[in-house]
Coordinates of C-alpha atoms in Angstrom, one line a residue:
X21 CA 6.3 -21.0 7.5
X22 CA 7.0 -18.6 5.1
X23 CA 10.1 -16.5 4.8
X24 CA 11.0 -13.2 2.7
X25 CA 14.0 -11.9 0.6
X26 CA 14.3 -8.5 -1.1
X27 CA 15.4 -9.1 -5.0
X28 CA 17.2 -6.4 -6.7
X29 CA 17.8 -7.6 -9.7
X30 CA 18.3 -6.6 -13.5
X31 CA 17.3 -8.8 -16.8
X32 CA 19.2 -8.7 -19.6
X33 CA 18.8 -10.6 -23.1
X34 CA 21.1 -10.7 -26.6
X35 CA 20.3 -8.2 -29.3
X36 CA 21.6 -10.8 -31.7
X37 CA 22.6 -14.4 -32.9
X38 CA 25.9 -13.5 -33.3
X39 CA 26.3 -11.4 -29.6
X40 CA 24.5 -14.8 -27.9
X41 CA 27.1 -17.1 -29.6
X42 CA 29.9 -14.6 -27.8
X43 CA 28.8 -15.1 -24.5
X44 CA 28.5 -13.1 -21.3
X45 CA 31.6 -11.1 -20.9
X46 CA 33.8 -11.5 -18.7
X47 CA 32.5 -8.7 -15.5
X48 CA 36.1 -9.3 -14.0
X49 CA 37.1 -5.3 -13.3
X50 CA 33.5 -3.7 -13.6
X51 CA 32.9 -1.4 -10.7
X52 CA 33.6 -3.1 -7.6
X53 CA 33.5 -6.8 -9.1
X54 CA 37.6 -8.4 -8.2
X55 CA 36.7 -11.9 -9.6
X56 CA 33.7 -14.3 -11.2
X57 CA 33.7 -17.8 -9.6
X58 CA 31.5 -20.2 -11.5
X59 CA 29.0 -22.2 -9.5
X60 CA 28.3 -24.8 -12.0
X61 CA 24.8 -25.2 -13.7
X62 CA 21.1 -26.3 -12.1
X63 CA 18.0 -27.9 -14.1
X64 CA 15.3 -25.6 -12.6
X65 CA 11.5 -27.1 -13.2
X66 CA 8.9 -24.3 -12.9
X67 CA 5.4 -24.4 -12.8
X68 CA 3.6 -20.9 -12.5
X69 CA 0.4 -20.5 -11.2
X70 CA -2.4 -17.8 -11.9
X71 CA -6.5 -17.8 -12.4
X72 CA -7.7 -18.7 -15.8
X73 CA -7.9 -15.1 -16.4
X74 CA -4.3 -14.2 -15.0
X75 CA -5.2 -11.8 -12.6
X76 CA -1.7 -12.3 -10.9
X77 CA 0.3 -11.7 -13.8
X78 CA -1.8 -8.6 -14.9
X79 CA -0.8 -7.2 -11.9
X80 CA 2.8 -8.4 -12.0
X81 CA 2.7 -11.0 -9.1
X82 CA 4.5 -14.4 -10.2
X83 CA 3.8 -18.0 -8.4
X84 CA 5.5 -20.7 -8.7
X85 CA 6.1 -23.8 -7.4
X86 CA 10.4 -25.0 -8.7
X87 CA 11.9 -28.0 -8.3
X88 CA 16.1 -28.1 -9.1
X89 CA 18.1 -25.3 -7.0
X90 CA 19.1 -24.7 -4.6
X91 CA 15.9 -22.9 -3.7
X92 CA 13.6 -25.4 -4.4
X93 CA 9.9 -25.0 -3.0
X94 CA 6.5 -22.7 -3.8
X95 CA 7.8 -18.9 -4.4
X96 CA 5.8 -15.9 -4.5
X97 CA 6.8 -12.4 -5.9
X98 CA 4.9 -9.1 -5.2
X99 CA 6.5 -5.9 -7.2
X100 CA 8.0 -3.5 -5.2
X101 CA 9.6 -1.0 -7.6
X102 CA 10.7 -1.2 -11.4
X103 CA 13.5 -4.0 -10.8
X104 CA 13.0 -4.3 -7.1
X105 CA 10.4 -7.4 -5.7
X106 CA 9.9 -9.2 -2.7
X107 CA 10.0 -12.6 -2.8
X108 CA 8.2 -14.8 -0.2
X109 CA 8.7 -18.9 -0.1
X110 CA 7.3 -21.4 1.6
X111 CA 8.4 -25.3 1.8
X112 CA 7.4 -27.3 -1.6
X113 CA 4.2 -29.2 -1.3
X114 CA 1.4 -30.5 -3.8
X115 CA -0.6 -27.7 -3.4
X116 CA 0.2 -24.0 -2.8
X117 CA 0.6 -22.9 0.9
X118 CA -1.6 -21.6 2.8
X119 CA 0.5 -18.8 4.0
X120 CA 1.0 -17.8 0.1
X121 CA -2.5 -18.3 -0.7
X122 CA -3.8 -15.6 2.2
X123 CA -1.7 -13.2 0.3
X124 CA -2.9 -13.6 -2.6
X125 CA -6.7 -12.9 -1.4
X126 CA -7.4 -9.8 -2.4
X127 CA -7.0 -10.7 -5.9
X128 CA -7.7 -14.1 -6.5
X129 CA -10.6 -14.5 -3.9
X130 CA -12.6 -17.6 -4.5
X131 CA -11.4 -18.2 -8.1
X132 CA -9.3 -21.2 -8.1
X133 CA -5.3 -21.4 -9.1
X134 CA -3.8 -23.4 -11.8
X135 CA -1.3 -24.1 -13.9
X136 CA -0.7 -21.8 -16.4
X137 CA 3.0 -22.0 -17.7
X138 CA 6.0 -24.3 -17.3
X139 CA 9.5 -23.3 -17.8
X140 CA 12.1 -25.5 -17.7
X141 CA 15.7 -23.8 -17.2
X142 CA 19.3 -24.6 -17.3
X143 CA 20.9 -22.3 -15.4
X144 CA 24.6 -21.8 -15.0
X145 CA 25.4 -19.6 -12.0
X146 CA 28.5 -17.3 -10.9
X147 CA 29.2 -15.4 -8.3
X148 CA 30.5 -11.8 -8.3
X149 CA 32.8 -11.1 -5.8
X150 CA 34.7 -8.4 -4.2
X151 CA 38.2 -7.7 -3.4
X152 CA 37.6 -9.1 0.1
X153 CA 36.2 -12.6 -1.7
X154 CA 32.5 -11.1 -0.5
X155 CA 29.7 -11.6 -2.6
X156 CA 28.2 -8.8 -4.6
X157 CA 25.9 -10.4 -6.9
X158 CA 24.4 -13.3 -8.5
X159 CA 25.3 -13.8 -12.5
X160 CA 23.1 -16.7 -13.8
X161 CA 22.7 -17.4 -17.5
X162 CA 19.4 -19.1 -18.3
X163 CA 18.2 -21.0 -21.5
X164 CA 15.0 -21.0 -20.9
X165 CA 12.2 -23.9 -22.6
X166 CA 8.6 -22.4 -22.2
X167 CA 5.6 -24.8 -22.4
X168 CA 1.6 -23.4 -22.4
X169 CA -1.1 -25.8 -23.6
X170 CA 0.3 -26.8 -26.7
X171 CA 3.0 -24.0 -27.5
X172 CA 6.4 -23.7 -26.7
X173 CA 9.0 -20.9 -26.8
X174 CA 12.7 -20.7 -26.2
X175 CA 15.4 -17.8 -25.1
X176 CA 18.5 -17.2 -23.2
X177 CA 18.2 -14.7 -20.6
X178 CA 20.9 -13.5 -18.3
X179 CA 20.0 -12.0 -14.8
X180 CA 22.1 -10.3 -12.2
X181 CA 20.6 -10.3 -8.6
X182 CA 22.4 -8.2 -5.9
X183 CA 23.4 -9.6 -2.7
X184 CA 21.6 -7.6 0.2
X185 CA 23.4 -4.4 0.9
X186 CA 24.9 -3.9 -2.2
X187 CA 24.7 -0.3 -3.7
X188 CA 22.1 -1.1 -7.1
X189 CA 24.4 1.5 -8.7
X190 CA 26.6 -1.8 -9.7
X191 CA 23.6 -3.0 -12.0
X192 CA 24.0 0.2 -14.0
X193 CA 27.8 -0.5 -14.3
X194 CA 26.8 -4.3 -15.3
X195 CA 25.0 -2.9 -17.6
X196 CA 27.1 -0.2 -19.6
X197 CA 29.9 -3.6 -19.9
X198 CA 26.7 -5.9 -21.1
X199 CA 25.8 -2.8 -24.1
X200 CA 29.5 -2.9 -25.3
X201 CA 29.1 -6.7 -25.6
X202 CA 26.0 -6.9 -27.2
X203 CA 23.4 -7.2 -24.2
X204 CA 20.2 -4.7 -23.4
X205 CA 17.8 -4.7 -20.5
X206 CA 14.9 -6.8 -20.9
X207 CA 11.5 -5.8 -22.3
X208 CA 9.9 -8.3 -20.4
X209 CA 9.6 -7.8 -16.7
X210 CA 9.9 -11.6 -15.9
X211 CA 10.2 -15.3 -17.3
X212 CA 6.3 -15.7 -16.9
X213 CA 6.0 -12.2 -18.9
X214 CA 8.1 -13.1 -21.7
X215 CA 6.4 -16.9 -21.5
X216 CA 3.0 -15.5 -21.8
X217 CA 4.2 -13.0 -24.8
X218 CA 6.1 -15.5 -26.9
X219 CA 3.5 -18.7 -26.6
X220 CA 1.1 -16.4 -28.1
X221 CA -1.5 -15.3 -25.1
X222 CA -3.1 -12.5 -25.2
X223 CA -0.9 -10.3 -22.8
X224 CA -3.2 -10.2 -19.4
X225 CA -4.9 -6.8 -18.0
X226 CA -6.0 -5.4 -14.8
X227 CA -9.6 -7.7 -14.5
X228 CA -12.7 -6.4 -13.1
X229 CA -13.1 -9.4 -10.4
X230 CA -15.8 -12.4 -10.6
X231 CA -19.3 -11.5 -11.5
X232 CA -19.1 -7.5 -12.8
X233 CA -20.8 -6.1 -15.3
X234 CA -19.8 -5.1 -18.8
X235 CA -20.5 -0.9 -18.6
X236 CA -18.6 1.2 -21.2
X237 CA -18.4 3.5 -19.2
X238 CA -18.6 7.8 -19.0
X239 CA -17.1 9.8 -22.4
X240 CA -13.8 11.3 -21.6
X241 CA -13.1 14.5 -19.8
X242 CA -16.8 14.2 -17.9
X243 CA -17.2 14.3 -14.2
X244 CA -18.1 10.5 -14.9
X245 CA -14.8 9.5 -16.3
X246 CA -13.0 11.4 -13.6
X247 CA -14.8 10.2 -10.8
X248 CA -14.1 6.3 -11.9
X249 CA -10.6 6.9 -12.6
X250 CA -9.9 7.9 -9.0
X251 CA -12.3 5.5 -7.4
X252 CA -10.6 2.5 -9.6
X253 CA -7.0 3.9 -8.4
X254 CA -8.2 3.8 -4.6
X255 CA -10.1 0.3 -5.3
X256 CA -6.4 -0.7 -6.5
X257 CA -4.4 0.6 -3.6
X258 CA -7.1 -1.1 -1.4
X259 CA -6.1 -4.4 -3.2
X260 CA -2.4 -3.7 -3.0
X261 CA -1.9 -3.3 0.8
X262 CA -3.9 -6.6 1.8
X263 CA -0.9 -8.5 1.3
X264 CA 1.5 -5.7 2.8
X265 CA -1.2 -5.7 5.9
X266 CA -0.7 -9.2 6.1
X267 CA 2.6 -9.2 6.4
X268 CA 3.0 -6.6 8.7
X269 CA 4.9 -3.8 6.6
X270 CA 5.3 -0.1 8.4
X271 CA 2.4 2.2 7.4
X272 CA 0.3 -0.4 5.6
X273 CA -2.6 -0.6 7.5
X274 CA -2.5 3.5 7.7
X275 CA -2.3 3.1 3.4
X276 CA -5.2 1.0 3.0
X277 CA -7.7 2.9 5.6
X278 CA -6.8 5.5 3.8
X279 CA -7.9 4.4 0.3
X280 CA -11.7 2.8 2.4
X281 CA -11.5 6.4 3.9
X282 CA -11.1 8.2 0.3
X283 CA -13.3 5.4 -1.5
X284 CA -16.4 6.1 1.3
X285 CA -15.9 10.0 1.0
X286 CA -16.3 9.7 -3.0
X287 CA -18.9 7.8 -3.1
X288 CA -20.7 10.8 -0.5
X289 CA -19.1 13.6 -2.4
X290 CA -20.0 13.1 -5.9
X291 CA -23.2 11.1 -4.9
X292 CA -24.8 13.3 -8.2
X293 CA -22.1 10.8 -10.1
X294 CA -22.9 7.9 -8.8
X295 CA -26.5 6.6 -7.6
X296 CA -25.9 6.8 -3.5
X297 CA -28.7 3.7 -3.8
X298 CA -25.8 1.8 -5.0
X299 CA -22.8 3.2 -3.6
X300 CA -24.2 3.9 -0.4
X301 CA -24.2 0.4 1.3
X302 CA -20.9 -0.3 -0.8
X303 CA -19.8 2.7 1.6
X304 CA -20.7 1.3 4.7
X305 CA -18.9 -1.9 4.3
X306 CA -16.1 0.4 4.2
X307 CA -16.4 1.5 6.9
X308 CA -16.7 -1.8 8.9
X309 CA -13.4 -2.7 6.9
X310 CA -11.4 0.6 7.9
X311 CA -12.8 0.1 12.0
X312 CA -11.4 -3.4 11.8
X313 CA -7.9 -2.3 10.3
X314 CA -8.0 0.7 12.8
X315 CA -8.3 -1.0 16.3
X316 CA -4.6 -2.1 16.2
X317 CA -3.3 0.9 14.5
X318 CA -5.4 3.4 16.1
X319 CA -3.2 2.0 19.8
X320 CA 0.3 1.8 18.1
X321 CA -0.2 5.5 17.3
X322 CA -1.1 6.3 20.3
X323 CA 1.8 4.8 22.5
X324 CA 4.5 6.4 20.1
X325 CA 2.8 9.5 21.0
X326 CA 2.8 9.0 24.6
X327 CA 6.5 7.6 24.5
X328 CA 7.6 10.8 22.6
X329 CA 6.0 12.5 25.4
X330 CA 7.6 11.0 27.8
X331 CA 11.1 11.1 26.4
X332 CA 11.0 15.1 26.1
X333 CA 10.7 14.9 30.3
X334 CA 13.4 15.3 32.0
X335 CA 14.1 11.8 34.2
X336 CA 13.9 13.5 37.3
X337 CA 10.6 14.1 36.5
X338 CA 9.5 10.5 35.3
X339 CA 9.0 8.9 38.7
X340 CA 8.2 5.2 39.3
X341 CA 8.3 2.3 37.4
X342 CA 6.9 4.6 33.9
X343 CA 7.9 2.7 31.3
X344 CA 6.5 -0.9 32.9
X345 CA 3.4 0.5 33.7
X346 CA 3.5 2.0 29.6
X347 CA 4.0 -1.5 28.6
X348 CA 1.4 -3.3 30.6
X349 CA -1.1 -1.3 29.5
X350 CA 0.0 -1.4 25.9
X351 CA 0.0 -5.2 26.4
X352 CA -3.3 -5.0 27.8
X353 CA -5.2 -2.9 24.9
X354 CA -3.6 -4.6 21.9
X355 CA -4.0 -8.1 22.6
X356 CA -5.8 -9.8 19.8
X357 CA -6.1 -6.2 17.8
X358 CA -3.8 -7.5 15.2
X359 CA -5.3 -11.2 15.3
X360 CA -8.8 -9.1 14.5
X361 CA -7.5 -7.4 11.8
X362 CA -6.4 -10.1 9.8
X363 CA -10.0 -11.8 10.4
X364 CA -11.8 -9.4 9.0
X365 CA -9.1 -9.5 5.8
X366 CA -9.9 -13.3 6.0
X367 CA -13.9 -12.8 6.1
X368 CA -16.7 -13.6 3.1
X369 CA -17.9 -10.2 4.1
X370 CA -14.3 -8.9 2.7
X371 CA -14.7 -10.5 -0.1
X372 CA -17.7 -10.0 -0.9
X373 CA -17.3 -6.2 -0.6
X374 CA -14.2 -6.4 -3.2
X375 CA -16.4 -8.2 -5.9
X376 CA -19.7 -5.7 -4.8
X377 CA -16.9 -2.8 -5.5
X378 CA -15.5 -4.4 -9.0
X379 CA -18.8 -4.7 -10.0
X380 CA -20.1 -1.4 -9.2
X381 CA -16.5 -0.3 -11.2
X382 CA -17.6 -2.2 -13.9
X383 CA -21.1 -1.3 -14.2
X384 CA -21.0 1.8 -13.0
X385 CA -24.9 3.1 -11.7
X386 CA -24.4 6.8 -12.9
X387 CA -26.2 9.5 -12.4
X388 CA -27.6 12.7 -14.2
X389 CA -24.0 14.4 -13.5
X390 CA -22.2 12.2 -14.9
X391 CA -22.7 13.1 -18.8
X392 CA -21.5 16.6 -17.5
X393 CA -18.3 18.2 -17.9
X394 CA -15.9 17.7 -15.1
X395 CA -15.4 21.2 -15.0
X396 CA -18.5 22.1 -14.4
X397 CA -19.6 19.3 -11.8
X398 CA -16.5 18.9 -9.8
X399 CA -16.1 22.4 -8.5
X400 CA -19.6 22.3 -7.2
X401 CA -18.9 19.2 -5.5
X402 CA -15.8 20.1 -3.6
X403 CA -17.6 23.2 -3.1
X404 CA -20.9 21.7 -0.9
X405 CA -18.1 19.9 1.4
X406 CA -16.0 22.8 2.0
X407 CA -19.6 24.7 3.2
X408 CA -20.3 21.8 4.8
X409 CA -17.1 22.4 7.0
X410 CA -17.3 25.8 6.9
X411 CA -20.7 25.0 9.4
X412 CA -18.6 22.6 11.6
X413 CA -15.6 24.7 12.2
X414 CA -17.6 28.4 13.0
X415 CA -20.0 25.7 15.2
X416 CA -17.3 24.4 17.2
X417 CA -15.1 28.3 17.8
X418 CA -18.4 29.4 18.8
X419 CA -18.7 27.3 21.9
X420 CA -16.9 27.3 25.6
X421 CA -13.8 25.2 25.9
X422 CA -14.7 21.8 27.2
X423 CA -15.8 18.4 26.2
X424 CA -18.8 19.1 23.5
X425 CA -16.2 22.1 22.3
X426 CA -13.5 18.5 21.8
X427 CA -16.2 16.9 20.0
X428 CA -17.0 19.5 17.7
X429 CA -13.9 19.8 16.4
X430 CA -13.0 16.2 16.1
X431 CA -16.4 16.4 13.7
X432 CA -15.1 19.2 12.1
X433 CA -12.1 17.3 11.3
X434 CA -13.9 14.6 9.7
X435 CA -15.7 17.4 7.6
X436 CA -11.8 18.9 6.5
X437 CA -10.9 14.8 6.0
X438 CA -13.6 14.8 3.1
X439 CA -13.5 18.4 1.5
X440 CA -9.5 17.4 1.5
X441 CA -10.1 13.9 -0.2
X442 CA -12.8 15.8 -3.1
X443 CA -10.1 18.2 -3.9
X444 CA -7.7 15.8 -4.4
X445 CA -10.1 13.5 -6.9
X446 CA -10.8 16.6 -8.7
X447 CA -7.4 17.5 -9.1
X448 CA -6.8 15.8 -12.2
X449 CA -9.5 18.0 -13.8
X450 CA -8.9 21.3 -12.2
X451 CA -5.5 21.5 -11.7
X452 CA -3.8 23.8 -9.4
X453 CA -6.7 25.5 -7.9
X454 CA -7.9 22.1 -6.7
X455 CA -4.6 21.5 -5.5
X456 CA -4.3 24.4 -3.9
X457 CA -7.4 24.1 -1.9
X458 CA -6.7 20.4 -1.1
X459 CA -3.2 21.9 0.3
X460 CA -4.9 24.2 3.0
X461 CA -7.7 22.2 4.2
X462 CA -4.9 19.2 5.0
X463 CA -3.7 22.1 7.1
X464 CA -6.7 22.4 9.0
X465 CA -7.3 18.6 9.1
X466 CA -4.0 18.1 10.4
X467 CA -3.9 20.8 13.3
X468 CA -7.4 19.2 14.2
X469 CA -6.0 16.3 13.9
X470 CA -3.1 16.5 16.6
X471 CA -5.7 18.5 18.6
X472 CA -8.1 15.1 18.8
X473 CA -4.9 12.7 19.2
X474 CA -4.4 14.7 22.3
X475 CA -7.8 14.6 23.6
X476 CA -7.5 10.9 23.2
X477 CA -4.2 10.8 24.6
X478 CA -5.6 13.0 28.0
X479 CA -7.9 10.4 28.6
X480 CA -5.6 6.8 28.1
X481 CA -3.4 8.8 30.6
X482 CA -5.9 9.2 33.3
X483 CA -6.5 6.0 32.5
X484 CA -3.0 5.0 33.1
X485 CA -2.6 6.8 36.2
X486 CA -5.4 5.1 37.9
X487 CA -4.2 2.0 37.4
X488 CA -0.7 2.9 38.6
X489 CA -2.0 4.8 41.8
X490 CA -4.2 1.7 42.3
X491 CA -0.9 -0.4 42.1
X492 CA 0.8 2.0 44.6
X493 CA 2.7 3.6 42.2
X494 CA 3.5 7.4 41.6
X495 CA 0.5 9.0 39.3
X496 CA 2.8 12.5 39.0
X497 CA 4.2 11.4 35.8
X498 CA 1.0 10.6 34.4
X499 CA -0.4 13.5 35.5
X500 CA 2.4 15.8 34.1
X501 CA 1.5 14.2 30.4
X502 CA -1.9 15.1 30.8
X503 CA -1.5 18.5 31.7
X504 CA 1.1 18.8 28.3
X505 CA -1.7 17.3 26.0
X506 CA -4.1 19.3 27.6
X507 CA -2.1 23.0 27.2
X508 CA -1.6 21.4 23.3
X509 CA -4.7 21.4 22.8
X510 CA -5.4 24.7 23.5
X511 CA -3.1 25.9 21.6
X512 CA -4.3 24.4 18.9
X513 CA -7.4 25.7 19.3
X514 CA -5.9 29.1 19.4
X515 CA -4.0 28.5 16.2
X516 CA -7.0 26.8 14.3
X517 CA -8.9 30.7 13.2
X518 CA -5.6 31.8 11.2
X519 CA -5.1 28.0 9.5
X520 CA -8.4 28.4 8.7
X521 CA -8.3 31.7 7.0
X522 CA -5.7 30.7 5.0
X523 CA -8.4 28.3 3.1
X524 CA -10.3 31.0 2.3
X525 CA -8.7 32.1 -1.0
X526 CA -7.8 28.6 -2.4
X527 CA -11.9 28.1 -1.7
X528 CA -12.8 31.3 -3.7
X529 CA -10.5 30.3 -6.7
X530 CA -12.4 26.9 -7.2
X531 CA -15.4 28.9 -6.8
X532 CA -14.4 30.8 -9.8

């Protein structure tokens, strides 16, 4: 079992011998801070843990396994912001937990963890209290003995942590009373950081994953260059949100789809960058991985709309046992969706489409275009999807209302999806008139996008009312929601020619 804590926290070191033989001052009358009880002092044993290549600490992840504390036991920290990390721990064992280990995954895979650095720590705590006596922060003072391989280094740190639900504008007060006393925020963003740095490693960088290639790479300013760079920030988002997944965080699973969804649409999009022989069935695996991750969310979206739905009614309109029914059926469609999800993140056929992605990264297969200027390349790129939805959209207001006129514009969607995803890559190149474009068609894609939720929705409903009329319940209020989704989306429909002339001009501009 593993259990979480949000760290707020602030490092702080001495800019001199003489400052570090005056102490921490006394934080007595600082903001909000009515007294500093001492908690005496703790000999902390650390042992951090990383691949051989430190592919945890390049990305700022620490993990540890501490005896001494309090807190003794295997600790994990994933960044959250500048200052601001989430730190998971589990019980202390001989080997690192299982629960830790899954969360690591993405970015360790099958290389094996060991120790790296040992720190050894006497640590005098105090607690910063309030007028009430309640506790605000955690002041501890650290001298810190570092030991890697045959080096050692040694500091005194100082570190206050804020208890939860304490304003962070008290660090910045902490901090103005530590500069007149001779303190300054860290350089280092943790003990492992500074460990690394002063027993003189090679500071770690963002790797490439087991078995990639050695490419140098596109000149700067091509389409090359600019293509990588956003397909190496969505590979890295992707590798982010596995442990977030994992642990169940709101809009995670939405996050990393997204980044399959924007990797796959690349790879089709500037398939003159990159040879589609190689990035092709890179492509299809993810799209195995965002169907997997999409079961579970693709359901929870779906019952906040229908609960939204069924809020606006008025109760004399909800008739029957509603909300029961809402949750058996919920129950019903979910079960196992989540437990699926995490599978898949648990697969060999995950990994082994991270390391076929690193390597593609590293040794990129490029094509003719790539040499080109981005300038040049990108526009044209954009350009073929937005024709290419330009067909689906005047395809699908051509046609009768009905079912094939539904599935039309959920493909036309899809189509606005991409064109909206290559506007946004080429961004960084073009500027404002890729941004610009990338603006409108999200407009399109979203209107289309509420019109398909509510095609979906129409049919779970019927769905819904069958089974309650086949429990003996009242259908009325099922059938009132369906006739709502079905009058939205007609209107969308009626609304989707003007959103769609409003593309028009951001499209011309790109075109030059």
């Amino acid at each position: 079992m593993a259990d979480t804590k949000r760290e707020i926290e602030r490092k702080f070191e001495f800019r001199s011998t003489k400052a570090g033989r005056r102490g921490v001052p006394d934080l007595t009358g600082t903001a909000a801070i009515a007294a500093v009880t001492d908690q005496g002092t703790a000999e902390l044993d650390a042992v951090y843990y990383d691949t051989p290549d430190q592919r945890l600490a390049a990305d700022g992840l620490t993990l540890r396994r501490r005896t001494g504390g309090k807190d003794a036991g295997w600790h994990l920290k994933l960044p959250v912001a500048p200052g601001v990390r989430d730190e998971i721990t589990a019980p202390l064992g001989d080997t690192v937990p299982d629960a830790l280990t899954a969360l690591l995954r993405s970015r360790v895979r099958d290389t094996p963890l060991e120790p790296q650095v040992r720190l050894l720590s006497s640590r005098k705590l105090s607690h910063l209290l309030d007028a009430d006596g309640a506790l605000l922060a955690e002041l501890s003072t650290d001298a810190v003995l570092a030991e890697r391989a045959d080096a050692t280094a040694a500091w005194t740190e100082v570190e206050v942590e804020l208890a939860d639900g304490v304003d962070p504008a008290l660090l910045d007060a902490v901090e103005k009373t530590f500069r007149k006393a001779g303190l300054r925020v860290s350089d280092a963003p943790s003990k492992l950081a500074r460990a690394l740095a002063e027993t003189g490693g090679e500071p770690p960088v963002r790797t490439a994953g087991p078995g990639s290639g050695t490419g140098t790479g596109p000149a700067e300013d091509t389409a090359g260059a600019h293509v990588l760079a956003y397909l190496r920030e969505q590979r890295d988002t992707l590798v982010a949100q596995d442990p977030a997944v994992r642990r169940g965080l709101p809009d995670s699973v939405h996050q990393m789809r997204v980044a399959t969804r924007r990797l796959r649409s690349a790879f089709k999009t500037y398939r003159r960058v990159l040879d589609p022989a190689e990035s092709g069935p890179i492509g299809e695996e993810l799209r195995w991985l965002a169907a997997e991750l999409g079961v579970d969310r693709d359901q929870e979206v779906l019952l906040e709309r229908i609960q939204t739905r069924l809020d606006e009614l008025p109760r004399t309109l909800v008739l029957g046992p509603v909300r029961g029914r809402l949750k058996i059926w919920n129950v019903a469609r979910r079960t196992g969706s989540r437990r699926a999800a995490l599978a898949a993140l648990d697969s060999r056929r995950y990994v082994a489409l991270l390391n076929a992605l690193d390597a593609l990264l590293a040794d990129p297969p490029l094509g003719k275009a790539a040499d080109r200027p981005a300038e040049v390349v990108l526009p044209a790129a954009v350009l073929r999807d937005y024709e290419r939805l330009t067909g689906r959209i005047e395809g699908a207001l051509s046609m009768a209302p009905g079912e094939a006129r539904d599935l039309a514009l959920h493909e036309a969607r899809k189509a606005a999806k991409r064109t909206r995803y290559a506007a946004e890559a080429a961004t960084p190149a073009l500027g404002k008139t890729a941004r610009r474009l990338a603006k409108a068609v999200k407009a399109v894609q979203t209107l289309l996008g509420d019109h398909q939720d509510a095609v979906v929705a129409r049919d779970a409903l019927r769905g819904i009312a069958v089974q309650a009329s086949g429990a003996g319940e009242s259908a009325f209020t099922w059938g009132l929601l369906y006739g709502r989704e079905e009058a939205l989306a007609g209107q969308r429909e009626r609304e989707l020619p003007q959103v769609w002339a409003a593309a028009a001009g951001p499209a011309a501009a790109v075109r030059g």
